[in-house]
Tab-separated table of C-alpha atoms in Angstrom:
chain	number	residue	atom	x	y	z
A	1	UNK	CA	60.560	-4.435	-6.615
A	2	UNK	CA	59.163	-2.616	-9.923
A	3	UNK	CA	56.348	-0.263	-10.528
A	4	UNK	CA	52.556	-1.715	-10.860
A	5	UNK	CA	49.087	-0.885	-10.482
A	6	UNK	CA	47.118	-1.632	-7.247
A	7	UNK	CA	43.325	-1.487	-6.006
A	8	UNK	CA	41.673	-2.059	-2.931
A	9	UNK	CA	38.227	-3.714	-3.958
A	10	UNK	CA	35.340	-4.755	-1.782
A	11	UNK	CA	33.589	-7.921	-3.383
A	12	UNK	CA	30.217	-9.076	-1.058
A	13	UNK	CA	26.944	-10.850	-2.020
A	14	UNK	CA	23.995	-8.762	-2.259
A	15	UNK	CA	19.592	-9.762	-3.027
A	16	UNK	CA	17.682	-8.105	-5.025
A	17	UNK	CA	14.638	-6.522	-3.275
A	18	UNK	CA	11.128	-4.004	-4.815
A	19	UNK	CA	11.976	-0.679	-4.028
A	20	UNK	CA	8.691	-0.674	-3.176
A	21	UNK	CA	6.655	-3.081	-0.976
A	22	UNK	CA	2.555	-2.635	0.285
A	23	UNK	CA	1.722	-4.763	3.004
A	24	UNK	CA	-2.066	-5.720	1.877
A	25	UNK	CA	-4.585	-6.173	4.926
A	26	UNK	CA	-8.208	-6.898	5.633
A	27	UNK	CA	-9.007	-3.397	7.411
A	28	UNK	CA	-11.148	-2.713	9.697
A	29	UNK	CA	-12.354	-6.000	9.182
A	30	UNK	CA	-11.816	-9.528	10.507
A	31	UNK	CA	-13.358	-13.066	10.168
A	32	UNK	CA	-12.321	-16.567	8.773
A	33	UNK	CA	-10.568	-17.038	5.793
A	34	UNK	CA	-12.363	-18.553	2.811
A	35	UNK	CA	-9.731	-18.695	0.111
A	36	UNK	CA	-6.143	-17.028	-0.261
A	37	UNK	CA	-5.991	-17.002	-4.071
A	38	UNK	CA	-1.953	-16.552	-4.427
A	39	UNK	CA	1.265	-18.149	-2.962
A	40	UNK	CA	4.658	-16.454	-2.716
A	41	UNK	CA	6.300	-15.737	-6.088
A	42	UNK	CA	3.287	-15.441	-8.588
A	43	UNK	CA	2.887	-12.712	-10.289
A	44	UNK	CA	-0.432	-10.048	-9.637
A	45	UNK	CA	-1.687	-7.362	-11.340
A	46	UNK	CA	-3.632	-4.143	-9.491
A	47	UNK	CA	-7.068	-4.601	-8.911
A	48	UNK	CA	-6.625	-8.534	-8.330
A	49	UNK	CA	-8.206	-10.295	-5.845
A	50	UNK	CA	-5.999	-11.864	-3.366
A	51	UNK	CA	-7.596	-12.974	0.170
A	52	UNK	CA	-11.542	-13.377	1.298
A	53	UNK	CA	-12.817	-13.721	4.007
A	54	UNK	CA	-16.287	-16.279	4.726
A	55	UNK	CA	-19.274	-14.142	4.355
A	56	UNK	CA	-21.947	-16.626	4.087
A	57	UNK	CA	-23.988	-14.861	7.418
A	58	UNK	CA	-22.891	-11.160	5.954
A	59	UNK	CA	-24.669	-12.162	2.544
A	60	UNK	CA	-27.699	-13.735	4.414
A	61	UNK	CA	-27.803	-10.533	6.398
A	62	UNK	CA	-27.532	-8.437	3.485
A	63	UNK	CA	-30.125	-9.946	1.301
A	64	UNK	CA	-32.599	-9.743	4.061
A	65	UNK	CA	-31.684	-5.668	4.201
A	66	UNK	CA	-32.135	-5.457	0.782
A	67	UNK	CA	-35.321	-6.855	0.896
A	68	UNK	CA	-36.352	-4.419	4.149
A	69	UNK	CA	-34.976	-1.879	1.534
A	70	UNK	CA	-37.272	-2.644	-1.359
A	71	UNK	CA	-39.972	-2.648	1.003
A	72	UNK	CA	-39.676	0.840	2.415
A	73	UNK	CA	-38.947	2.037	-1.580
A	74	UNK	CA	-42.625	0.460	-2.035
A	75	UNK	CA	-43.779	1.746	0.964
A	76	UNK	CA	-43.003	5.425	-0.351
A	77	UNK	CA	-44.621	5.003	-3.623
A	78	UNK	CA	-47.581	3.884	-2.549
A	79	UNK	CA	-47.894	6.751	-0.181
A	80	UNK	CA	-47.153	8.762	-2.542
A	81	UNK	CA	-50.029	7.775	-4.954
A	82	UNK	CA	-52.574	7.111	-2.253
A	83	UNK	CA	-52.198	10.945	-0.716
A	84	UNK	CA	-51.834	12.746	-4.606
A	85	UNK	CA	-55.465	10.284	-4.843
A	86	UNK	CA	-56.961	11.334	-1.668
A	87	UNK	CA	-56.099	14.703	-1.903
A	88	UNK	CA	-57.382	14.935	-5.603
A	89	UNK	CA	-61.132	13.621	-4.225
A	90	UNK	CA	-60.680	15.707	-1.287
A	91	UNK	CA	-59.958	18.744	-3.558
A	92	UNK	CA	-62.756	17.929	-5.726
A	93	UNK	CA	-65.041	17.905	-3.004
A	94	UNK	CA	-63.640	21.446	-2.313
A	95	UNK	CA	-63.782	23.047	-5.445
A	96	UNK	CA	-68.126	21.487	-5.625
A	97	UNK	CA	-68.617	23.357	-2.137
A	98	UNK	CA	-67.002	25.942	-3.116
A	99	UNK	CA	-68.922	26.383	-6.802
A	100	UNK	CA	-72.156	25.236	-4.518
A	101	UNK	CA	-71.677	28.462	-1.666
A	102	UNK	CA	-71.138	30.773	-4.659
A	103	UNK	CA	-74.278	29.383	-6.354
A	104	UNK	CA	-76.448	30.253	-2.742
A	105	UNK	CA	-74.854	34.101	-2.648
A	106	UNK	CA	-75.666	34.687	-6.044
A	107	UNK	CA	-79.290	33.274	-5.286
A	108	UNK	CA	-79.452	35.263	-2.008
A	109	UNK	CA	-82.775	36.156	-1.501
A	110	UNK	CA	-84.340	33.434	-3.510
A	111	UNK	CA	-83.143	30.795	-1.045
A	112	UNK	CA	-83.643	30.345	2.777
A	113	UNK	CA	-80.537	32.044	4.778
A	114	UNK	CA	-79.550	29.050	6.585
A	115	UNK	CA	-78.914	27.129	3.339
A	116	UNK	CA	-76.218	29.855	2.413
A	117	UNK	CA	-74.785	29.611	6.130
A	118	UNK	CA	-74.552	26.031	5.866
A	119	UNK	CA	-73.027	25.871	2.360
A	120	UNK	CA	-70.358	28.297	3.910
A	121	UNK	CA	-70.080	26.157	6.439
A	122	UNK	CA	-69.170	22.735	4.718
A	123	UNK	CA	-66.961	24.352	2.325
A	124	UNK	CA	-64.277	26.067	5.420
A	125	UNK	CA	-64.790	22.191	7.294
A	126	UNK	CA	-64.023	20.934	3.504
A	127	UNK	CA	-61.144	23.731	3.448
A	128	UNK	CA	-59.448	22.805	6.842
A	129	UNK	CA	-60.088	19.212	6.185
A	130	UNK	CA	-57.684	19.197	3.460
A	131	UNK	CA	-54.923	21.581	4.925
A	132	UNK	CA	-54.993	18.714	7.440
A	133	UNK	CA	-54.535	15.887	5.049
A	134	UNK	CA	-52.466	17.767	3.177
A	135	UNK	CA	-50.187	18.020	6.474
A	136	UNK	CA	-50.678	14.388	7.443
A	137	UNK	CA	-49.556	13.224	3.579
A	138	UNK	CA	-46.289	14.910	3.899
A	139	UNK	CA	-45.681	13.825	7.387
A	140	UNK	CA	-46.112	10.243	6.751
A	141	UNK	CA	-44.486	10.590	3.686
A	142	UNK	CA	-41.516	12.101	5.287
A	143	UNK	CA	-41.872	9.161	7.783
A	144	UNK	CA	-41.444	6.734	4.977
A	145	UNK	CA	-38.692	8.329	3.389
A	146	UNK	CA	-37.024	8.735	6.467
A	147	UNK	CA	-37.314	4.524	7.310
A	148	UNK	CA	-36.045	4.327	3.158
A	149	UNK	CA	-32.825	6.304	3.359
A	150	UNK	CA	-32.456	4.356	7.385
A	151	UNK	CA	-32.985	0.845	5.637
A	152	UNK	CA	-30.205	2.211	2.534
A	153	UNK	CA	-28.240	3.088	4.771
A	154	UNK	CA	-28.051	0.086	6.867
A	155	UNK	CA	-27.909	-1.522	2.915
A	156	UNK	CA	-24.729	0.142	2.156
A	157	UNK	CA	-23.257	-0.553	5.307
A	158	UNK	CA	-23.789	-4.735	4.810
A	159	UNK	CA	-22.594	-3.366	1.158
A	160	UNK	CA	-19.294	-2.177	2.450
A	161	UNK	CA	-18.136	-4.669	4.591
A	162	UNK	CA	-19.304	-7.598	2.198
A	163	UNK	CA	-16.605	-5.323	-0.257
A	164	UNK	CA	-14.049	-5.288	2.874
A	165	UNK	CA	-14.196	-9.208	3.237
A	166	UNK	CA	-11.758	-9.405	-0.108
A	167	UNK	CA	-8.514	-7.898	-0.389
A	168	UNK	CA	-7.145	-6.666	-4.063
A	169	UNK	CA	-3.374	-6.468	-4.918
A	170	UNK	CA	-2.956	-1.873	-5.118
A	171	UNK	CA	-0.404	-2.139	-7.248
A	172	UNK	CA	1.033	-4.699	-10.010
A	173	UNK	CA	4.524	-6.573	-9.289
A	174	UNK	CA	4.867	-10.242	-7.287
A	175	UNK	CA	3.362	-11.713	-3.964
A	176	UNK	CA	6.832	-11.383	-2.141
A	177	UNK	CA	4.941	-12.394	1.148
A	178	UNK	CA	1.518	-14.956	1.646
A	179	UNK	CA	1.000	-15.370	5.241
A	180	UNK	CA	0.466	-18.779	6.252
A	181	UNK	CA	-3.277	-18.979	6.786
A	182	UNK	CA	-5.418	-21.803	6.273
A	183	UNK	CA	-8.795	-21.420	5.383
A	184	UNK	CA	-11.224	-21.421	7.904
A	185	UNK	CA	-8.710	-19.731	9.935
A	186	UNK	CA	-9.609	-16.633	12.291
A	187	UNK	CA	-7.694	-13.561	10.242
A	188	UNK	CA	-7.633	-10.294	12.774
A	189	UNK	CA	-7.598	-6.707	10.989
A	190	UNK	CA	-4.980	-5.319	9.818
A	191	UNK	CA	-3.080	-8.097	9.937
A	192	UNK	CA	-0.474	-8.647	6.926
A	193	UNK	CA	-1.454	-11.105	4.533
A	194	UNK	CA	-0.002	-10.516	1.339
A	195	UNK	CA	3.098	-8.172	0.607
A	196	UNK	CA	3.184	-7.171	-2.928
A	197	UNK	CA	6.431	-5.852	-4.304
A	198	UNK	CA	6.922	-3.694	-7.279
A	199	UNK	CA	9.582	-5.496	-9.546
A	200	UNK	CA	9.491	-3.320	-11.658
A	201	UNK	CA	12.025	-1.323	-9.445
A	202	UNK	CA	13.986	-4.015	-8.148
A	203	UNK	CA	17.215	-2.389	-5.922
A	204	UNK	CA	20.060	-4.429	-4.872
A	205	UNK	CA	20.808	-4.778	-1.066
A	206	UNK	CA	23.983	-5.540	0.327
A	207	UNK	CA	23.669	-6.289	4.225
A	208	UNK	CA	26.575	-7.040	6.562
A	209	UNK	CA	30.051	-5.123	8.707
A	210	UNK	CA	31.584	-4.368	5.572
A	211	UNK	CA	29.149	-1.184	4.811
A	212	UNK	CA	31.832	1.694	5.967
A	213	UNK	CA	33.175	1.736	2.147
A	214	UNK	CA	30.666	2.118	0.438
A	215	UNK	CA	29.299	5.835	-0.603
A	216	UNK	CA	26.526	7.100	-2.050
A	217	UNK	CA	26.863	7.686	-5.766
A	218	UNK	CA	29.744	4.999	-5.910
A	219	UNK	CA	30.168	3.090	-9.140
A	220	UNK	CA	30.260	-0.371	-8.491
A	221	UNK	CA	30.289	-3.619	-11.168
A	222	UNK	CA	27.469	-6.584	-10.093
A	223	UNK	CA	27.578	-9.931	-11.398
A	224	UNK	CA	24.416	-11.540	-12.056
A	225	UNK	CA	23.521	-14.592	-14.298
A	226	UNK	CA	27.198	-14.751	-15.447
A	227	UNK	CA	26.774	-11.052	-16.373
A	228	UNK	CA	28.135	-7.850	-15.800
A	229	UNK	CA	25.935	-4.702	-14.787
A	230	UNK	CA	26.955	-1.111	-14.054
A	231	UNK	CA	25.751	-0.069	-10.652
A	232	UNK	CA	25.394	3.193	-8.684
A	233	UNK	CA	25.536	3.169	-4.367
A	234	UNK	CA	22.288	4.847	-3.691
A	235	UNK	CA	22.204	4.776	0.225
A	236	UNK	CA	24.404	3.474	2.813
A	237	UNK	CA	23.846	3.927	6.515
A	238	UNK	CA	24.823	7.131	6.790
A	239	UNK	CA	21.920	8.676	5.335
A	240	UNK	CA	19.816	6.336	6.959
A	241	UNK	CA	17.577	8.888	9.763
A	242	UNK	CA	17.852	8.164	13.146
A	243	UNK	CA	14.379	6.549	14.131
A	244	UNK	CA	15.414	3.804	11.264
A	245	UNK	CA	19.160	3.567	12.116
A	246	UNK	CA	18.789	0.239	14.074
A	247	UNK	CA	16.745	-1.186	11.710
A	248	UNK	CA	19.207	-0.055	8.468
A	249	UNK	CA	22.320	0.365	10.320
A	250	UNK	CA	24.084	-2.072	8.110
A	251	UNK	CA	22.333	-2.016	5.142
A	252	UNK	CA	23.657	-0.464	1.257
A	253	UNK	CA	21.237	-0.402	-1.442
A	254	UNK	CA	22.634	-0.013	-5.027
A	255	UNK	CA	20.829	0.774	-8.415
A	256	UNK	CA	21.368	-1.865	-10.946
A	257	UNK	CA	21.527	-0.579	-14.874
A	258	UNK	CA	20.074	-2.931	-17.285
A	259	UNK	CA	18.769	-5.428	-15.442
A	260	UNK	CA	16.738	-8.740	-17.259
A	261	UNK	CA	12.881	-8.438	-17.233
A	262	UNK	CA	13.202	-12.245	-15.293
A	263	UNK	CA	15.182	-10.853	-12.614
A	264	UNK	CA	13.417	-11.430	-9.482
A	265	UNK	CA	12.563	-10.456	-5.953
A	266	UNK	CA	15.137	-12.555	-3.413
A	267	UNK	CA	18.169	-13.485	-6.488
A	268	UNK	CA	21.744	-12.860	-5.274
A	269	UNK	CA	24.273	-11.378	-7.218
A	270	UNK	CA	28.066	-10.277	-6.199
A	271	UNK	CA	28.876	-6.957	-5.729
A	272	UNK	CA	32.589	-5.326	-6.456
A	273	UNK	CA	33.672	-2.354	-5.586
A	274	UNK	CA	36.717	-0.454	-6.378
A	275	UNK	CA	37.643	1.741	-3.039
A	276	UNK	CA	40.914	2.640	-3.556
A	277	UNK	CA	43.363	2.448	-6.156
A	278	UNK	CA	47.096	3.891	-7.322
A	279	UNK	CA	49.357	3.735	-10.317
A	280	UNK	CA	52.512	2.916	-11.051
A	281	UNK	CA	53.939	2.524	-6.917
A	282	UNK	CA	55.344	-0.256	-5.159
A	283	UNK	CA	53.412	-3.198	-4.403
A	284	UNK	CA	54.241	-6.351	-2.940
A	285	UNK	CA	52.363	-9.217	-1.731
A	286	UNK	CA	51.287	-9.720	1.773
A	287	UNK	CA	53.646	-12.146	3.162
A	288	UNK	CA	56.586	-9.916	2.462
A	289	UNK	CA	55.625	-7.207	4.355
A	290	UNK	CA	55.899	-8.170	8.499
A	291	UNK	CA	53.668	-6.201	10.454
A	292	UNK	CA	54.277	-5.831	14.630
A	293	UNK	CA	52.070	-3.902	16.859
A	294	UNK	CA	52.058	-0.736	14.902
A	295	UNK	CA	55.600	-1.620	12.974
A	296	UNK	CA	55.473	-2.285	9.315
A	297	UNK	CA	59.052	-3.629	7.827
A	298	UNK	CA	60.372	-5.582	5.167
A	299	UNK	CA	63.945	-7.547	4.645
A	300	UNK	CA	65.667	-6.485	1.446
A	301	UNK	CA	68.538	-8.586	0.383
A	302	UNK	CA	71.591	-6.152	-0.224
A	303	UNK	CA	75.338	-7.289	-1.434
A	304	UNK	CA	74.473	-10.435	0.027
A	305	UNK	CA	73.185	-9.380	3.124
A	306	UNK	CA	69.494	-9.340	4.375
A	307	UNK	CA	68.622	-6.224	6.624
A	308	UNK	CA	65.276	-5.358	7.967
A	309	UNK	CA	63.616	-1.764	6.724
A	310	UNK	CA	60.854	-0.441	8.183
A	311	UNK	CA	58.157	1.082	5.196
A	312	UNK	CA	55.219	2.632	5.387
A	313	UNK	CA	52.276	0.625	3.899
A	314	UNK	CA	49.268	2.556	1.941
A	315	UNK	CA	46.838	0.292	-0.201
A	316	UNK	CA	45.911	-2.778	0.794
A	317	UNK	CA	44.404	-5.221	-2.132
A	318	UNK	CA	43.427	-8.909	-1.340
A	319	UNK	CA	46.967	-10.157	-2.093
A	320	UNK	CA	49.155	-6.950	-1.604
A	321	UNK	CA	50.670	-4.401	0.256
A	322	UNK	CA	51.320	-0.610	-1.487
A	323	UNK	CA	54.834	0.367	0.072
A	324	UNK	CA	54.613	3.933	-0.527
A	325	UNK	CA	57.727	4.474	1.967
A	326	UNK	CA	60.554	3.198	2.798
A	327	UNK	CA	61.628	1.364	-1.074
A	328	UNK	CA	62.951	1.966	-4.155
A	329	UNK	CA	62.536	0.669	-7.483
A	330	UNK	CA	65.058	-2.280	-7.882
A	331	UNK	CA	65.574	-3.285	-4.386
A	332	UNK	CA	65.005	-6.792	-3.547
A	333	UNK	CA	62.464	-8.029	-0.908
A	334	UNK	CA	63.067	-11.624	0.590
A	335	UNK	CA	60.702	-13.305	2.854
């Protein structure tokens, strides 16, 4: 036996996956699909179009709103001219009564009585006869106004689902997920149709029984591409919160230094990680050391003589055994 180094690593295959994903939908909204526009993998930018649906009765609807719309927006203006033009001649007429009635009183005396009386007369029926157009003009106009901001509204409505019937990528990164749709195909709301993934913030994900050593902040090395990378544990399932512990029970995700600007959404790359390790102590490799229920013993070759020793075993590496009782330097181990 002599005096080496040991470590207990863990080595597993992890994916790389967006830290962050938006499932893109056709909300509050549903219909046949007219074109997807991307397939898994490509690459989108925010704002793109991704999905439509048909929309050839919604446009056909919504061009004969907008002509319902123009026509109440003509409807007011000519109401509007027509009353400022009848009330102008209607005013006129008004203001000659009214110079005519003032004509008769200064002439009082010089004219009959009943002329005056009369004049009076035609000029109060003149009077009331335009309070009531007055009042009729801004009721009708109000009528009309009222049917133009109905008709823009039922405008802006057609307007807002025609803009619903596409669906635009929210943020930039790769179409991780196209639904398989064909067009023509009924699409329901809120159904997921394209998931885009932000790669710009790619996290590696380790999934499987051999979570328990792993820890958060844990340095770990991954090999990608023939590469090394420094990596950091950033969650493991015990930080995971209850409601999502089924789900993420045996998951580890790990920040990767460094990465390439290529590296993508779904490539692998192996994982090591160092869990335990001591210096200078005696190590020796598995098949020396005989283990029995909850025995652990060796047979050391003395003066000729092989005897069994019971040790006590500490780190365990892929091909060795730390004996940290039970040994001494120097002694010699048969199988």
């Amino acid at each position: 036996t002599a005096l080496i180094d040991i470590e207990n690593t863990l080595s597993c295959r992890g994916y790389f996956q967006a830290r962050n994903e938006v499932d893109v939908s056709f909300k509050n909204r549903e219909g046949y699909l007219k074109k997807l526009y991307v397939t898994g993998g490509d690459r989108v930018k925010a704002g793109q179009l991704l999905a439509s649906l048909d929309t050839e009765d919604l446009e056909r609807d919504l061009a004969t709103q907008r002509l319902e719309t123009r026509g109440a927006e003509e409807n007011v203006a000519k109401l509007k001219k027509l009353s400022a033009i009848d009330l102008d001649l209607a005013r006129m007429e008004l203001e000659d009564l009214d110079k005519n009635r003032q004509l008769l009183a200064k002439a009082e005396g010089s004219v009959a009585g009943h002329e005056i009386v009369e004049a009076e007369r035609l000029y109060q029926k003149q009077k009331i006869a335009v309070t009531r157009l007055e009042a009729d003009s801004a009721f009708q106009l109000s009528e009309a106004e009222r049917q133009l901001e109905l008709e823009r509204l039922a405008q802006a409505k057609l307007e807002d689902e025609l803009g619903r019937s596409g669906i635009y990528a929210p943020i930039s990164g790769t179409a991780a997920f196209v639904a398989f749709i064909n067009e023509g195909e009924y699409v329901p709301a809120y159904k997921t149709v394209v998931t885009v993934a932000d790669t710009r913030s790619l996290v590696l994900q380790y999934q499987g029984e051999d979570n328990a050593g792993f820890a958060v902040g844990m340095p770990v090395r991954v090999s990608y591409r023939d590469r090394q990378y420094e990596g950091t544990v950033i969650l493991t399932p015990r930080q995971v919160p209850p409601d999502e512990y089924e789900k993420m029970k045996e998951i580890v995700l790990i920040g990767v230094k460094n990465l390439p600007s290529d590296c993508a959404v779904g490539d692998s790359a192996t994982v090591e990680a160092r869990l335990d390790w001591a210096e200078n102590v005696i190590a020796l490799p598995k098949r020396l050391v005989h283990k029995y229920g909850g025995r652990a013993f060796v047979k050391v070759l003395k003066d000729g003589l092989v005897s069994e020793r019971d040790v006590s075993v500490g780190i365990e590496s892929a091909t060795e055994y730390e004996i940290s009782e039970g040994l001494e330097p120097g002694e010699l181990v048969v199988e």
